[in-house]
Each structure stands twice: as C-alpha cells, then as structure tokens.
Amino acid sequence: MKLDRQQKFILLASTLASFLTPFMGSATNLALPAVARAFELSAVTLGWTVTAYLLTTAIFLVPVGRLADMVGRRQIFVAGIGVFLAGTLFSGLAFSGGSLIVFRLIQGVGGAMIFATSIALLTSHFPAENRGRVLGINTAATYTGLSLGPVLGGLLVHYFGWRSVFFFSLVPGLLALYLVTRAYQHVPSPHEKSLAGFDVKGSAIYGLGLVCFMLGFSRWPAAYGFGLAAAGIALLVLFLFFEGRQPQPVLDTALFRKNRTFAFSNLAALINYSSTFAVSYMLSLYLQYIHGFSPRTAGLVLVAQPAVQALCSPAAGRASDRVEPRILASAGMGLTVVGLVALSFISPETPLLWVVLGLVFLGTGFGLFSSPNTNAIMGSVEPKNYGVASATLATMRMVGQMFSLGLTMMIISVVMGNVRIVPENYPLFVKSLRLTLTVFAGLNFLGIFASLARKNRDTLHFSDFFDQRQ
C-alpha cells in the first residue's frame, strides 16, 4: 500500500487520536482512588468524573457527525483535538472535584468531535481497496491505548501522581494536532458552508433521550432507573419519528430503513459491545477478591485481551478488503462466544491459565469483528454521510458499554443484593459472575445472526473520494 504525503499524515494523526481517547479513559480509571483522596470525594461524586465524560461524548456524537458532513470533517477533527487537549490540560490543573467534572465535560465534547470524524476522514482519503487495512491500523491503535492505559497509567500515578496522567496525554494529542495541520498545509480551506437547516430540535431530543436512557440504565434495578430508561427510550422513538419528517435530519433514518448493511452492522456492534464491555470489570473484581491479586497484577492479566485485539485488528482489516466483512465479523463474534462460554465456568479453583485463555479468545474474536464491521458500515453509505455513519457507530459503542455495565449491576443486585464483597459473600459473587458471562454469551450468540443478516459489502469506487477530501 503506497501512501502519498497527505495520506501518511492523516493516517498518523487519526491513529494517534484513536490511541489517545481510550488510553485516557483506561488510565484515568486507575487514577480515581488518588483523585478521591486528593479532593475527599464521595463514591457518587467520584463516579461523576467518569459519567460526565461518557454522557457528554454520547450526547454530542451524532449531532457533531452531521455537523462534520455539513461544514467539513477536517475542521471538526482539528477543533475536536483542540477542545480535548484543553479539557485534558484543565483536568490536570483541577482544584476541586467539581472543577474536574466540568473539565471532563469539556473533554467529552472534544472526544465526540474526534470519534465522529477520525474514521470518516480515513474513509474519505483512502480508496475502497485499502480501506480495511487503514481501519485495521486505526482499530489497533484503539486497543493499544486500552492495553497501555492500565499499565502506563498505574506507573504514572504511582511515581508522579494522578495529575501526570492528564499531562502525559497532552503529548500524543499535540503530535496529532501537528500532523493533521501538516496534512492540510498546502490544501486551501474549503469554501465556507452554511449551517442553515441544521436540526437543532432533533439534536436536543436525541441528547435528552440518550441522557435519560444512559442514566436510567446506570441506576438499574432501582425503580427510578427503570423509569428514566423508559423515558429515554420513548424520547429516542420520538426522535426517530421526528427525524423522518425533517428535510435535513441530524440522523437520516433511511440509513436504517433502506440500508440493510448499515442497520445490521450497527446492531451487531451494539450487541458485541453490550456483551463484552463489562467482562474486564467483573474479572478485575474476581482476580482481586477471589485470587487475592493486587490491582497492578490484575491489570497485567487483563491486558491479554486488548493486546491480542491490537495484534489481530490490522490483519483482520487487510483481510476485509478481500473477504466479505460480514464473514470475518461473524467469525469473530463466534470466537467471542467461545471465550465467554469458557469464562462462564470459572470458579475459585480455576487456574489463571484458563482465565487468560478465555481472554485470548475474546481478544481474537473482537479483533476479527471490529475492523471488518467498521469497513462494512463505512462502505455501505455515500460519502456525504461518512460523518454521521462514523458517529452512529461510535454511539453504538457508547450505548453498548453502558448497557453492559447496567445489565451487570442488575444481575449482581438480584443475586447478591446490596451487600459488600467480603469472604462470606464470595460464593454469591462467583455465581453473579458466572450468570453474567452466560447471559453475555447468549446475547453475543444472537448477535452472530445480526451480523450474518446483512448483505454483501457495498462497493465504493476510487473516484467517489476526490470530492470528499475536505
């Protein structure tokens, strides 16, 4: 694959940005106990330092994706890196828990702008025959960030304090900003495009519905949690009806109604994230409570999954340029089911090798799924919809992650009740873990049929890309 100067810079910038956001998230999680001690935060307030970022990112993803399609993806991408860096710098300088939450909100806006445009930029600058390969590289960067976050984040917090996690993250962000600026150094700015007709009302309904749904799900099985989630679903249904009547909708519902590949590929992504995201959370508790591992040792064990994902993603991306993405993605989901079933049999006596083996199956499965599935989604839409397609996929990821955690919390609450994880309750915790993994395996098995239900890959021609490079 021969790349011109602009393609090299864009690939590097997008790869760094895709590394930065998951690294920031996984490394920040390790810094939370130190943050709580520094600002004397309650568990609820501490949780909001994470929730603020996730909610803001989810709310802005689809509107920003449409905005990028209207005014230019490169402008939104560059602005997104700038906003994310500002939020990161201020987070490192936070003077209280409240200020940290506000600065994390800023980070979330920047994160949404990056998520909504990075894949769209790659798709619009590379011909269809190389799209899977570059998406595989981009996906590998995401999993590398997830892999290094717990390890490097732990070292930074241990030796330099929690603020160093934010300051360190400025380095790849500034480098990405430099590279994307160089990529367009000799490219004139596109003619100013109008924002007239941008669907503000639809964006507001979407944002409110998503907030209610995600907050409600995070509070399951409390009654008000179900109520909030139901209100969120009602608002999102209203949003879909509303969008179907708008001349310039923030989300073109025809993409779901008339594009089978787009609809089922996004559904497969939602199911896959819903059935895998909380696995590392549960296994982290299992390794620390049941096996008595330290957080650092548990983190090193759990790195097996994203490390394997990072190794598999580029190869899967290259393969998806030659083999139907739906075949590769479906095979990946099948391997994920195998890993989940294997882990569902763990007990206090299970050897560590069995846990690592299950994680390797999960990593291989997700590595085979992610790049080809992304390739299928981006290849099924017209260039004018690259931004909103990229943003929709990112939204599936965010909602799936929240659903995964919410479902896990509900199962723990039903099986264990509101009790602490202490030695006398270890059998109940293991029962909760096994039931959760069994449910996840069943859910992922159903996802295989969603993955297979899509059509063959839509083909884009090289000429489709020339008018969309801004």
Short mmCIF file of C-alpha atoms in Angstrom, two decimals, residues 51-453:
data_model
loop_
_atom_site.label_atom_id
_atom_site.label_comp_id
_atom_site.label_asym_id
_atom_site.label_seq_id
_atom_site.Cartn_x
_atom_site.Cartn_y
_atom_site.Cartn_z
CA THR A 51 -20.00 9.62 33.86
CA ALA A 52 -19.61 13.28 32.85
CA TYR A 53 -17.18 12.33 30.10
CA LEU A 54 -19.22 9.37 28.84
CA LEU A 55 -22.52 11.24 28.78
CA THR A 56 -21.14 14.32 27.04
CA THR A 57 -19.42 12.22 24.41
CA ALA A 58 -22.58 10.21 23.73
CA ILE A 59 -24.82 13.30 23.56
CA PHE A 60 -22.69 15.14 21.00
CA LEU A 61 -21.64 12.24 18.77
CA VAL A 62 -24.46 12.12 16.21
CA PRO A 63 -25.08 15.91 16.03
CA VAL A 64 -21.35 16.54 15.59
CA GLY A 65 -21.19 13.83 12.92
CA ARG A 66 -23.89 15.60 10.92
CA LEU A 67 -22.18 18.93 11.54
CA ALA A 68 -18.94 17.49 10.13
CA ASP A 69 -20.76 16.36 6.98
CA MET A 70 -22.12 19.90 6.61
CA VAL A 71 -19.10 22.11 7.35
CA GLY A 72 -16.13 19.79 6.79
CA ARG A 73 -14.65 16.84 8.64
CA ARG A 74 -11.13 18.17 8.90
CA GLN A 75 -12.32 21.36 10.62
CA ILE A 76 -14.29 19.38 13.21
CA PHE A 77 -11.42 16.91 13.71
CA VAL A 78 -8.86 19.68 14.30
CA ALA A 79 -11.25 21.57 16.58
CA GLY A 80 -12.01 18.33 18.43
CA ILE A 81 -8.35 17.68 19.19
CA GLY A 82 -8.02 21.27 20.40
CA VAL A 83 -11.07 21.04 22.68
CA PHE A 84 -9.96 17.64 24.00
CA LEU A 85 -6.48 18.97 24.78
CA ALA A 86 -7.95 22.00 26.56
CA GLY A 87 -10.14 19.75 28.70
CA THR A 88 -7.17 17.47 29.40
CA LEU A 89 -4.91 20.33 30.46
CA PHE A 90 -7.54 21.87 32.72
CA SER A 91 -8.33 18.44 34.22
CA GLY A 92 -4.68 18.13 35.20
CA LEU A 93 -4.91 21.56 36.84
CA ALA A 94 -8.26 20.89 38.56
CA PHE A 95 -8.57 22.45 42.01
CA SER A 96 -11.65 20.55 43.23
CA GLY A 97 -13.89 17.62 42.42
CA GLY A 98 -16.47 19.94 40.88
CA SER A 99 -13.92 21.63 38.63
CA LEU A 100 -12.63 18.24 37.49
CA ILE A 101 -16.16 17.20 36.50
CA VAL A 102 -16.59 20.42 34.48
CA PHE A 103 -13.26 19.92 32.72
CA ARG A 104 -14.16 16.31 31.96
CA LEU A 105 -17.35 17.63 30.31
CA ILE A 106 -15.12 19.71 28.02
CA GLN A 107 -13.04 16.62 27.32
CA GLY A 108 -16.21 14.76 26.38
CA VAL A 109 -17.16 17.37 23.77
CA GLY A 110 -13.71 17.08 22.23
CA GLY A 111 -13.88 13.30 22.37
CA ALA A 112 -17.19 13.33 20.49
CA MET A 113 -15.69 15.53 17.77
CA ILE A 114 -12.75 13.13 17.39
CA PHE A 115 -14.87 9.96 17.43
CA ALA A 116 -17.29 11.40 14.88
CA THR A 117 -14.62 12.33 12.33
CA SER A 118 -11.49 10.16 12.64
CA ILE A 119 -12.91 7.13 10.82
CA ALA A 120 -14.79 9.38 8.38
CA LEU A 121 -11.53 11.15 7.49
CA LEU A 122 -9.77 7.85 6.83
CA THR A 123 -12.65 6.54 4.75
CA SER A 124 -12.75 9.67 2.60
CA HIS A 125 -8.98 9.76 1.95
CA PHE A 126 -8.31 6.14 1.04
CA PRO A 127 -9.68 4.08 -1.86
CA ALA A 128 -12.02 1.19 -1.12
CA GLU A 129 -9.38 -1.47 -1.76
CA ASN A 130 -7.22 -0.09 1.10
CA ARG A 131 -10.00 0.97 3.46
CA GLY A 132 -9.99 -2.21 5.56
CA ARG A 133 -6.22 -2.02 6.05
CA VAL A 134 -6.18 1.55 7.35
CA LEU A 135 -9.24 0.93 9.51
CA GLY A 136 -7.43 -2.08 10.95
CA ILE A 137 -4.44 0.10 11.85
CA ASN A 138 -6.77 2.64 13.41
CA THR A 139 -8.57 -0.05 15.43
CA ALA A 140 -5.23 -1.49 16.58
CA ALA A 141 -4.32 1.95 17.93
CA THR A 142 -7.54 1.99 19.94
CA TYR A 143 -6.76 -1.36 21.55
CA THR A 144 -3.14 -0.35 22.12
CA GLY A 145 -4.45 2.61 24.09
CA LEU A 146 -6.69 0.29 26.10
CA SER A 147 -3.73 -2.04 26.71
CA LEU A 148 -1.22 0.61 27.77
CA GLY A 149 -3.70 2.64 29.83
CA PRO A 150 -3.78 0.38 32.91
CA VAL A 151 -0.03 -0.33 32.81
CA LEU A 152 1.36 3.11 31.99
CA GLY A 153 -1.39 4.86 33.94
CA GLY A 154 -0.55 2.83 37.02
CA LEU A 155 3.13 3.76 36.73
CA LEU A 156 2.35 7.45 36.22
CA VAL A 157 0.03 7.58 39.23
CA HIS A 158 2.48 5.62 41.40
CA TYR A 159 5.54 7.75 40.63
CA PHE A 160 4.19 11.17 39.62
CA GLY A 161 0.63 11.44 40.97
CA TRP A 162 -2.78 11.41 39.32
CA ARG A 163 -2.30 14.74 37.51
CA SER A 164 0.53 13.23 35.46
CA VAL A 165 -2.00 11.03 33.60
CA PHE A 166 -3.60 14.14 32.11
CA PHE A 167 -0.32 15.94 31.43
CA PHE A 168 1.20 12.89 29.72
CA SER A 169 -1.85 12.63 27.43
CA LEU A 170 -1.10 16.09 26.06
CA VAL A 171 1.92 14.70 24.17
CA PRO A 172 0.15 12.39 21.67
CA GLY A 173 -2.64 14.96 21.35
CA LEU A 174 -0.28 17.78 20.40
CA LEU A 175 1.52 15.48 17.97
CA ALA A 176 -1.79 14.52 16.33
CA LEU A 177 -2.69 18.21 16.03
CA TYR A 178 0.66 18.94 14.39
CA LEU A 179 0.33 16.06 11.93
CA VAL A 180 -3.19 16.90 10.79
CA THR A 181 -2.14 20.53 10.35
CA ARG A 182 0.80 19.40 8.19
CA ALA A 183 -1.51 17.14 6.18
CA TYR A 184 -3.53 20.12 5.00
CA GLN A 185 -0.66 22.61 4.96
CA HIS A 186 -0.83 23.18 1.20
CA VAL A 187 -4.51 22.42 0.79
CA PRO A 188 -6.74 25.50 0.58
CA SER A 189 -9.57 25.69 3.05
CA PRO A 190 -12.89 24.67 1.53
CA HIS A 191 -15.46 27.30 0.76
CA GLU A 192 -17.45 28.21 3.84
CA LYS A 193 -20.52 26.05 4.09
CA SER A 194 -23.81 27.09 5.60
CA LEU A 195 -25.22 25.72 8.83
CA ALA A 196 -28.70 26.70 7.72
CA GLY A 197 -31.10 23.86 8.25
CA PHE A 198 -29.08 22.13 10.98
CA ASP A 199 -31.58 20.14 13.02
CA VAL A 200 -31.30 21.79 16.45
CA LYS A 201 -34.62 20.43 17.76
CA GLY A 202 -33.79 16.89 16.70
CA SER A 203 -30.36 17.16 18.33
CA ALA A 204 -31.97 18.32 21.58
CA ILE A 205 -34.49 15.44 21.62
CA TYR A 206 -31.72 12.96 20.84
CA GLY A 207 -29.44 14.32 23.57
CA LEU A 208 -32.17 14.35 26.22
CA GLY A 209 -33.33 10.85 25.29
CA LEU A 210 -29.81 9.45 25.42
CA VAL A 211 -29.10 11.09 28.79
CA CYS A 212 -32.28 9.63 30.29
CA PHE A 213 -31.57 6.18 28.87
CA MET A 214 -27.92 6.02 29.93
CA LEU A 215 -28.52 7.48 33.39
CA GLY A 216 -31.53 5.24 33.90
CA PHE A 217 -29.63 2.15 32.90
CA SER A 218 -26.75 3.03 35.21
CA ARG A 219 -29.25 3.12 38.11
CA TRP A 220 -30.84 -0.29 37.48
CA PRO A 221 -32.52 -2.12 39.17
CA ALA A 222 -33.85 0.85 41.19
CA ALA A 223 -37.42 1.78 40.19
CA TYR A 224 -36.47 5.30 39.14
CA GLY A 225 -33.73 3.78 36.98
CA PHE A 226 -36.33 1.82 35.01
CA GLY A 227 -38.45 4.97 34.76
CA LEU A 228 -35.58 7.07 33.42
CA ALA A 229 -34.58 4.37 30.93
CA ALA A 230 -38.20 4.05 29.73
CA ALA A 231 -38.45 7.83 29.31
CA GLY A 232 -35.20 7.76 27.36
CA ILE A 233 -36.46 5.04 25.03
CA ALA A 234 -39.70 6.99 24.47
CA LEU A 235 -37.74 10.14 23.59
CA LEU A 236 -35.46 8.22 21.23
CA VAL A 237 -38.50 6.72 19.46
CA LEU A 238 -39.95 10.24 19.20
CA PHE A 239 -36.60 11.37 17.79
CA LEU A 240 -36.78 8.75 15.02
CA PHE A 241 -40.33 9.82 14.06
CA PHE A 242 -39.30 13.48 14.19
CA GLU A 243 -36.24 12.89 12.01
CA GLY A 244 -38.29 11.11 9.38
CA ARG A 245 -40.16 14.38 8.75
CA GLN A 246 -37.16 16.73 8.63
CA PRO A 247 -35.72 17.99 5.32
CA GLN A 248 -32.16 17.92 6.78
CA PRO A 249 -32.27 15.46 9.69
CA VAL A 250 -29.37 15.11 12.09
CA LEU A 251 -29.74 11.34 11.55
CA ASP A 252 -31.11 10.15 8.23
CA THR A 253 -33.42 7.32 9.32
CA ALA A 254 -33.36 6.00 5.75
CA LEU A 255 -29.89 4.68 6.58
CA PHE A 256 -31.58 2.20 8.92
CA ARG A 257 -34.78 1.65 6.94
CA LYS A 258 -33.29 1.21 3.47
CA ASN A 259 -29.68 0.19 4.10
CA ARG A 260 -29.67 -3.38 5.42
CA THR A 261 -25.88 -3.49 5.75
CA PHE A 262 -25.75 -0.29 7.78
CA ALA A 263 -28.62 -1.30 10.06
CA PHE A 264 -27.47 -4.83 10.87
CA SER A 265 -23.79 -3.88 11.15
CA ASN A 266 -24.64 -1.25 13.76
CA LEU A 267 -26.92 -3.72 15.54
CA ALA A 268 -24.08 -6.26 15.59
CA ALA A 269 -21.74 -3.62 17.05
CA LEU A 270 -24.29 -2.71 19.73
CA ILE A 271 -24.73 -6.36 20.72
CA ASN A 272 -21.00 -7.06 20.72
CA TYR A 273 -20.17 -4.11 22.99
CA SER A 274 -23.16 -4.90 25.20
CA SER A 275 -21.93 -8.44 25.78
CA THR A 276 -18.22 -7.79 26.27
CA PHE A 277 -17.51 -4.39 27.84
CA ALA A 278 -18.24 -5.33 31.47
CA VAL A 279 -16.22 -8.56 31.30
CA SER A 280 -12.96 -6.86 32.31
CA TYR A 281 -14.75 -5.11 35.19
CA MET A 282 -16.10 -8.39 36.58
CA LEU A 283 -12.85 -10.28 36.04
CA SER A 284 -10.91 -7.49 37.75
CA LEU A 285 -13.04 -7.99 40.87
CA TYR A 286 -12.72 -11.78 40.54
CA LEU A 287 -8.92 -11.67 40.32
CA GLN A 288 -8.56 -9.24 43.23
CA TYR A 289 -11.15 -10.69 45.61
CA ILE A 290 -11.10 -14.41 44.80
CA HIS A 291 -7.45 -14.85 43.83
CA GLY A 292 -6.08 -12.06 46.04
CA PHE A 293 -4.17 -10.29 43.27
CA SER A 294 -3.07 -6.67 43.61
CA PRO A 295 -4.69 -4.13 41.25
CA ARG A 296 -1.45 -3.93 39.25
CA THR A 297 -1.20 -7.72 38.85
CA ALA A 298 -4.88 -7.99 37.93
CA GLY A 299 -4.37 -5.25 35.35
CA LEU A 300 -1.46 -7.13 33.79
CA VAL A 301 -3.62 -10.26 33.45
CA LEU A 302 -6.48 -8.34 31.87
CA VAL A 303 -4.13 -6.72 29.35
CA ALA A 304 -4.18 -10.07 27.49
CA GLN A 305 -7.49 -9.24 25.80
CA PRO A 306 -6.78 -5.76 24.33
CA ALA A 307 -3.20 -6.80 23.47
CA VAL A 308 -4.49 -9.67 21.32
CA GLN A 309 -7.10 -7.34 19.82
CA ALA A 310 -4.36 -4.89 18.83
CA LEU A 311 -2.40 -7.69 17.14
CA CYS A 312 -5.40 -9.12 15.26
CA SER A 313 -7.07 -5.90 14.10
CA PRO A 314 -4.62 -4.88 11.31
CA ALA A 315 -4.67 -8.39 9.81
CA ALA A 316 -8.47 -8.52 10.02
CA GLY A 317 -8.68 -5.10 8.39
CA ARG A 318 -6.46 -6.19 5.50
CA ALA A 319 -8.45 -9.39 5.09
CA SER A 320 -11.74 -7.46 4.94
CA ASP A 321 -10.53 -5.77 1.73
CA ARG A 322 -10.55 -9.22 0.07
CA VAL A 323 -13.08 -11.27 2.06
CA GLU A 324 -16.66 -10.28 2.84
CA PRO A 325 -16.54 -8.26 6.09
CA ARG A 326 -19.71 -9.95 7.34
CA ILE A 327 -17.98 -13.36 7.21
CA LEU A 328 -14.96 -12.16 9.20
CA ALA A 329 -17.08 -10.20 11.67
CA SER A 330 -19.43 -13.14 12.23
CA ALA A 331 -16.49 -15.49 12.77
CA GLY A 332 -15.13 -13.00 15.30
CA MET A 333 -18.40 -13.00 17.20
CA GLY A 334 -18.32 -16.80 17.19
CA LEU A 335 -14.88 -16.81 18.82
CA THR A 336 -16.13 -14.25 21.33
CA VAL A 337 -18.96 -16.63 22.28
CA VAL A 338 -16.38 -19.39 22.82
CA GLY A 339 -14.38 -17.12 25.13
CA LEU A 340 -17.47 -16.07 27.10
CA VAL A 341 -18.65 -19.67 27.50
CA ALA A 342 -15.20 -20.73 28.68
CA LEU A 343 -15.09 -17.94 31.26
CA SER A 344 -18.63 -18.72 32.45
CA PHE A 345 -17.31 -21.93 34.02
CA ILE A 346 -14.73 -20.25 36.26
CA SER A 347 -14.75 -20.89 39.98
CA PRO A 348 -12.48 -20.02 42.93
CA GLU A 349 -10.30 -23.00 41.95
CA THR A 350 -9.98 -22.09 38.26
CA PRO A 351 -6.30 -21.83 37.21
CA LEU A 352 -5.09 -18.47 35.92
CA LEU A 353 -4.19 -20.02 32.57
CA TRP A 354 -7.89 -20.76 31.91
CA VAL A 355 -8.78 -17.10 32.53
CA VAL A 356 -6.01 -15.92 30.20
CA LEU A 357 -7.12 -18.42 27.56
CA GLY A 358 -10.67 -17.08 27.74
CA LEU A 359 -9.37 -13.51 27.39
CA VAL A 360 -7.29 -14.52 24.36
CA PHE A 361 -10.43 -15.93 22.68
CA LEU A 362 -12.27 -12.69 23.47
CA GLY A 363 -9.41 -10.58 22.13
CA THR A 364 -9.12 -12.62 18.94
CA GLY A 365 -12.87 -12.55 18.40
CA PHE A 366 -13.20 -8.83 18.93
CA GLY A 367 -10.12 -8.18 16.78
CA LEU A 368 -11.70 -10.13 13.92
CA PHE A 369 -15.04 -8.37 14.40
CA SER A 370 -14.22 -4.69 14.83
CA SER A 371 -12.25 -3.66 11.71
CA PRO A 372 -14.35 -5.66 9.19
CA ASN A 373 -17.58 -4.45 10.81
CA THR A 374 -16.40 -0.83 10.60
CA ASN A 375 -15.38 -1.42 6.98
CA ALA A 376 -18.85 -2.80 6.20
CA ILE A 377 -20.57 0.22 7.77
CA MET A 378 -18.44 2.86 6.07
CA GLY A 379 -18.62 1.03 2.74
CA SER A 380 -22.41 0.93 2.81
CA VAL A 381 -23.03 4.70 2.88
CA GLU A 382 -22.48 7.52 0.42
CA PRO A 383 -19.51 9.85 1.06
CA LYS A 384 -21.86 12.65 2.14
CA ASN A 385 -22.89 10.51 5.14
CA TYR A 386 -19.42 9.43 6.32
CA GLY A 387 -19.51 11.72 9.35
CA VAL A 388 -22.90 10.61 10.65
CA ALA A 389 -22.08 6.95 9.89
CA SER A 390 -18.87 7.17 11.92
CA ALA A 391 -20.73 8.95 14.73
CA THR A 392 -23.56 6.39 14.73
CA LEU A 393 -21.08 3.54 15.12
CA ALA A 394 -19.37 5.36 18.00
CA THR A 395 -22.79 5.86 19.62
CA MET A 396 -23.47 2.12 19.37
CA ARG A 397 -20.21 1.59 21.22
CA MET A 398 -21.05 4.06 24.00
CA VAL A 399 -24.62 2.79 24.48
CA GLY A 400 -23.42 -0.81 24.37
CA GLN A 401 -20.86 -0.12 27.07
CA MET A 402 -23.44 1.48 29.33
CA PHE A 403 -25.92 -1.36 28.67
CA SER A 404 -23.23 -3.91 29.53
CA LEU A 405 -22.47 -2.24 32.85
CA GLY A 406 -26.16 -1.73 33.65
CA LEU A 407 -27.01 -5.36 32.95
CA THR A 408 -24.08 -6.49 35.09
CA MET A 409 -25.13 -4.29 38.01
CA MET A 410 -28.69 -5.59 37.76
CA ILE A 411 -27.56 -9.24 37.87
CA ILE A 412 -25.26 -8.57 40.84
CA SER A 413 -28.07 -6.79 42.67
CA VAL A 414 -30.53 -9.64 42.06
CA VAL A 415 -28.11 -12.42 43.02
CA MET A 416 -26.14 -10.75 45.82
CA GLY A 417 -28.37 -7.94 46.98
CA ASN A 418 -26.92 -4.75 48.43
CA VAL A 419 -24.01 -6.38 50.28
CA ARG A 420 -20.27 -5.91 50.25
CA ILE A 421 -17.93 -8.33 48.52
CA VAL A 422 -16.46 -9.97 51.62
CA PRO A 423 -15.27 -13.60 52.07
CA GLU A 424 -18.63 -14.89 53.28
CA ASN A 425 -20.27 -13.49 50.13
CA TYR A 426 -17.65 -14.77 47.66
CA PRO A 427 -19.83 -17.73 46.55
CA LEU A 428 -22.64 -15.32 45.64
CA PHE A 429 -20.22 -13.08 43.75
CA VAL A 430 -18.88 -16.02 41.73
CA LYS A 431 -22.48 -17.04 40.99
CA SER A 432 -23.19 -13.48 39.77
CA LEU A 433 -20.08 -13.56 37.60
CA ARG A 434 -20.96 -16.88 36.00
CA LEU A 435 -24.57 -15.83 35.34
CA THR A 436 -23.43 -12.54 33.82
CA LEU A 437 -20.99 -14.26 31.47
CA THR A 438 -23.63 -16.83 30.50
CA VAL A 439 -26.10 -14.05 29.61
CA PHE A 440 -23.37 -12.27 27.65
CA ALA A 441 -22.57 -15.47 25.73
CA GLY A 442 -26.24 -15.92 24.80
CA LEU A 443 -26.54 -12.28 23.73
CA ASN A 444 -23.41 -12.49 21.59
CA PHE A 445 -24.65 -15.73 20.01
CA LEU A 446 -27.78 -13.88 18.87
CA GLY A 447 -25.52 -11.14 17.52
CA ILE A 448 -23.97 -13.62 15.08
CA PHE A 449 -27.32 -13.79 13.26
CA ALA A 450 -27.50 -9.98 13.10
CA SER A 451 -24.00 -9.97 11.64
CA LEU A 452 -24.88 -12.60 9.02
CA ALA A 453 -28.18 -10.92 8.12
#
